[in-house]
């Protein structure tokens, strides 16, 4: 549905914003994190919830724990688009 597509678009946009050149486990987690952050900042609440719901299953770490270790660094790049 459109909410899934919006999350996917935000995820892919995050790859671009974060200047990812290759696929890696870390880059995919970062793009998921970015997608969630972008959806939240643009009030795409259903898409934001979808991202949160799949984050831990896709990345083997909770969103909260990933945020603790990576959030500050990633927000430096993402904040311009939020």
Short mmCIF file of N, CA and C in Angstrom, two decimals:
data_model
loop_
_atom_site.label_atom_id
_atom_site.label_comp_id
_atom_site.label_asym_id
_atom_site.label_seq_id
_atom_site.Cartn_x
_atom_site.Cartn_y
_atom_site.Cartn_z
N UNK A 1 0.83 -1.19 0.00
CA UNK A 1 0.00 0.00 0.00
C UNK A 1 0.87 1.25 0.00
N UNK A 2 0.26 2.40 -0.01
CA UNK A 2 1.03 3.65 -0.15
C UNK A 2 1.93 3.91 1.04
N UNK A 3 1.54 3.46 2.24
CA UNK A 3 2.37 3.69 3.42
C UNK A 3 3.66 2.87 3.36
N UNK A 4 3.57 1.64 2.88
CA UNK A 4 4.77 0.83 2.67
C UNK A 4 5.67 1.47 1.62
N UNK A 5 5.08 1.93 0.54
CA UNK A 5 5.87 2.58 -0.52
C UNK A 5 6.55 3.85 -0.02
N UNK A 6 5.86 4.63 0.80
CA UNK A 6 6.47 5.84 1.33
C UNK A 6 7.65 5.52 2.23
N UNK A 7 7.53 4.44 3.04
CA UNK A 7 8.68 4.05 3.86
C UNK A 7 9.84 3.59 2.98
N UNK A 8 9.55 2.81 1.97
CA UNK A 8 10.60 2.34 1.05
C UNK A 8 11.28 3.53 0.38
N UNK A 9 10.50 4.50 -0.06
CA UNK A 9 11.08 5.69 -0.68
C UNK A 9 11.98 6.45 0.30
N UNK A 10 11.53 6.58 1.55
CA UNK A 10 12.34 7.26 2.56
C UNK A 10 13.62 6.48 2.85
N UNK A 11 13.53 5.16 2.88
CA UNK A 11 14.70 4.30 3.06
C UNK A 11 15.70 4.53 1.92
N UNK A 12 15.23 4.49 0.69
CA UNK A 12 16.12 4.68 -0.47
C UNK A 12 16.69 6.09 -0.50
N UNK A 13 15.89 7.07 -0.15
CA UNK A 13 16.36 8.46 -0.08
C UNK A 13 17.47 8.57 0.95
N UNK A 14 17.34 7.85 2.05
CA UNK A 14 18.38 7.87 3.09
C UNK A 14 19.70 7.32 2.58
N UNK A 15 19.66 6.30 1.73
CA UNK A 15 20.91 5.82 1.12
C UNK A 15 21.60 6.97 0.39
N UNK A 16 20.84 7.76 -0.35
CA UNK A 16 21.40 8.89 -1.10
C UNK A 16 21.95 9.96 -0.14
N UNK A 17 21.13 10.34 0.84
CA UNK A 17 21.54 11.38 1.80
C UNK A 17 22.81 10.97 2.53
N UNK A 18 22.89 9.71 2.90
CA UNK A 18 24.04 9.22 3.67
C UNK A 18 25.22 8.81 2.79
N UNK A 19 25.07 9.02 1.50
CA UNK A 19 26.16 8.78 0.54
C UNK A 19 26.66 7.34 0.55
N UNK A 20 25.72 6.41 0.66
CA UNK A 20 26.09 4.99 0.62
C UNK A 20 26.47 4.59 -0.81
N UNK A 21 27.63 3.99 -0.94
CA UNK A 21 28.13 3.57 -2.25
C UNK A 21 27.97 2.08 -2.51
N UNK A 22 27.77 1.32 -1.43
CA UNK A 22 27.63 -0.13 -1.58
C UNK A 22 26.64 -0.65 -0.55
N UNK A 23 26.17 -1.85 -0.77
CA UNK A 23 25.26 -2.48 0.16
C UNK A 23 26.04 -3.17 1.26
N UNK A 24 25.65 -2.92 2.49
CA UNK A 24 26.23 -3.62 3.64
C UNK A 24 25.16 -3.70 4.72
N UNK A 25 25.39 -4.54 5.67
CA UNK A 25 24.45 -4.67 6.79
C UNK A 25 24.31 -3.33 7.51
N UNK A 26 25.42 -2.65 7.76
CA UNK A 26 25.39 -1.36 8.44
C UNK A 26 24.64 -0.31 7.61
N UNK A 27 24.92 -0.26 6.31
CA UNK A 27 24.24 0.72 5.45
C UNK A 27 22.74 0.49 5.39
N UNK A 28 22.32 -0.77 5.38
CA UNK A 28 20.88 -1.06 5.36
C UNK A 28 20.22 -0.62 6.67
N UNK A 29 20.89 -0.86 7.79
CA UNK A 29 20.35 -0.41 9.08
C UNK A 29 20.28 1.12 9.13
N UNK A 30 21.32 1.78 8.62
CA UNK A 30 21.32 3.24 8.59
C UNK A 30 20.20 3.78 7.71
N UNK A 31 19.96 3.14 6.58
CA UNK A 31 18.89 3.58 5.68
C UNK A 31 17.52 3.34 6.31
N UNK A 32 17.36 2.24 7.02
CA UNK A 32 16.11 2.02 7.75
C UNK A 32 15.91 3.11 8.80
N UNK A 33 16.97 3.40 9.54
CA UNK A 33 16.91 4.44 10.57
C UNK A 33 16.56 5.79 9.93
N UNK A 34 17.22 6.09 8.83
CA UNK A 34 16.94 7.34 8.13
C UNK A 34 15.52 7.39 7.60
N UNK A 35 15.04 6.29 7.06
CA UNK A 35 13.68 6.24 6.56
C UNK A 35 12.67 6.50 7.66
N UNK A 36 12.90 5.90 8.81
CA UNK A 36 12.01 6.12 9.96
C UNK A 36 12.06 7.58 10.38
N UNK A 37 13.24 8.13 10.47
CA UNK A 37 13.40 9.53 10.89
C UNK A 37 12.74 10.49 9.90
N UNK A 38 12.94 10.25 8.62
CA UNK A 38 12.32 11.12 7.61
C UNK A 38 10.80 11.02 7.65
N UNK A 39 10.28 9.82 7.77
CA UNK A 39 8.83 9.65 7.84
C UNK A 39 8.26 10.38 9.05
N UNK A 40 8.93 10.24 10.18
CA UNK A 40 8.44 10.91 11.39
C UNK A 40 8.47 12.42 11.23
N UNK A 41 9.55 12.94 10.69
CA UNK A 41 9.68 14.40 10.58
C UNK A 41 8.70 15.01 9.58
N UNK A 42 8.21 14.20 8.66
CA UNK A 42 7.25 14.69 7.66
C UNK A 42 5.82 14.23 7.97
N UNK A 43 5.61 13.79 9.23
CA UNK A 43 4.28 13.38 9.70
C UNK A 43 3.66 12.26 8.87
N UNK A 44 4.49 11.38 8.36
CA UNK A 44 4.00 10.20 7.65
C UNK A 44 3.87 9.08 8.68
N UNK A 45 2.90 9.23 9.56
CA UNK A 45 2.81 8.40 10.76
C UNK A 45 2.65 6.91 10.48
N UNK A 46 1.86 6.54 9.50
CA UNK A 46 1.68 5.12 9.20
C UNK A 46 2.98 4.52 8.64
N UNK A 47 3.67 5.28 7.81
CA UNK A 47 4.94 4.82 7.26
C UNK A 47 6.01 4.73 8.34
N UNK A 48 6.00 5.69 9.24
CA UNK A 48 6.91 5.69 10.39
C UNK A 48 6.70 4.42 11.23
N UNK A 49 5.44 4.09 11.50
CA UNK A 49 5.12 2.90 12.30
C UNK A 49 5.57 1.62 11.59
N UNK A 50 5.41 1.57 10.28
CA UNK A 50 5.86 0.41 9.52
C UNK A 50 7.37 0.23 9.69
N UNK A 51 8.12 1.32 9.54
CA UNK A 51 9.56 1.26 9.71
C UNK A 51 9.96 0.77 11.08
N UNK A 52 9.32 1.32 12.12
CA UNK A 52 9.61 0.87 13.48
C UNK A 52 9.29 -0.61 13.66
N UNK A 53 8.17 -1.03 13.10
CA UNK A 53 7.74 -2.43 13.26
C UNK A 53 8.73 -3.42 12.64
N UNK A 54 9.39 -3.05 11.56
CA UNK A 54 10.29 -4.00 10.88
C UNK A 54 11.76 -3.80 11.24
N UNK A 55 12.09 -2.72 11.94
CA UNK A 55 13.50 -2.40 12.17
C UNK A 55 14.27 -3.53 12.83
N UNK A 56 13.79 -3.99 13.97
CA UNK A 56 14.55 -5.01 14.71
C UNK A 56 14.64 -6.32 13.94
N UNK A 57 13.57 -6.72 13.30
CA UNK A 57 13.58 -7.96 12.52
C UNK A 57 14.57 -7.87 11.36
N UNK A 58 14.65 -6.73 10.71
CA UNK A 58 15.54 -6.56 9.56
C UNK A 58 17.01 -6.39 9.97
N UNK A 59 17.24 -5.81 11.17
CA UNK A 59 18.59 -5.39 11.52
C UNK A 59 19.18 -6.07 12.75
N UNK A 60 18.43 -6.95 13.40
CA UNK A 60 18.92 -7.68 14.57
C UNK A 60 19.39 -6.77 15.70
N UNK A 61 18.78 -5.60 15.80
CA UNK A 61 19.03 -4.65 16.88
C UNK A 61 17.78 -3.80 17.01
N UNK A 62 17.45 -3.41 18.21
CA UNK A 62 16.26 -2.57 18.38
C UNK A 62 16.55 -1.17 17.85
N UNK A 63 15.50 -0.49 17.45
CA UNK A 63 15.65 0.89 16.99
C UNK A 63 16.27 1.73 18.09
N UNK A 64 15.82 1.53 19.33
CA UNK A 64 16.32 2.30 20.46
C UNK A 64 17.83 2.11 20.65
N UNK A 65 18.29 0.86 20.60
CA UNK A 65 19.72 0.59 20.77
C UNK A 65 20.53 1.14 19.58
N UNK A 66 19.99 1.00 18.37
CA UNK A 66 20.68 1.54 17.20
C UNK A 66 20.79 3.05 17.32
N UNK A 67 19.72 3.68 17.78
CA UNK A 67 19.72 5.14 17.96
C UNK A 67 20.80 5.57 18.96
N UNK A 68 20.94 4.82 20.04
CA UNK A 68 21.94 5.16 21.07
C UNK A 68 23.35 5.19 20.50
N UNK A 69 23.65 4.26 19.61
CA UNK A 69 25.02 4.15 19.11
C UNK A 69 25.25 4.89 17.79
N UNK A 70 24.19 5.20 17.04
CA UNK A 70 24.37 5.79 15.71
C UNK A 70 23.57 7.06 15.46
N UNK A 71 22.58 7.33 16.30
CA UNK A 71 21.64 8.42 16.04
C UNK A 71 22.27 9.79 15.87
N UNK A 72 23.14 10.16 16.78
CA UNK A 72 23.74 11.49 16.71
C UNK A 72 24.52 11.69 15.40
N UNK A 73 25.31 10.70 15.04
CA UNK A 73 26.10 10.79 13.80
C UNK A 73 25.19 10.88 12.58
N UNK A 74 24.15 10.06 12.52
CA UNK A 74 23.27 10.04 11.35
C UNK A 74 22.43 11.31 11.25
N UNK A 75 22.01 11.85 12.39
CA UNK A 75 21.18 13.05 12.34
C UNK A 75 21.94 14.25 11.78
N UNK A 76 23.26 14.24 11.86
CA UNK A 76 24.04 15.33 11.26
C UNK A 76 23.80 15.41 9.76
N UNK A 77 23.61 14.27 9.12
CA UNK A 77 23.34 14.22 7.68
C UNK A 77 21.85 14.39 7.38
N UNK A 78 21.01 13.78 8.20
CA UNK A 78 19.58 13.75 7.92
C UNK A 78 18.86 15.05 8.25
N UNK A 79 19.37 15.82 9.20
CA UNK A 79 18.63 16.98 9.70
C UNK A 79 18.31 18.01 8.62
N UNK A 80 19.12 18.10 7.61
CA UNK A 80 18.87 19.05 6.53
C UNK A 80 17.58 18.71 5.78
N UNK A 81 17.19 17.45 5.79
CA UNK A 81 16.04 16.97 5.05
C UNK A 81 14.81 16.75 5.93
N UNK A 82 14.94 17.11 7.18
CA UNK A 82 13.84 16.86 8.12
C UNK A 82 13.06 18.13 8.41
#
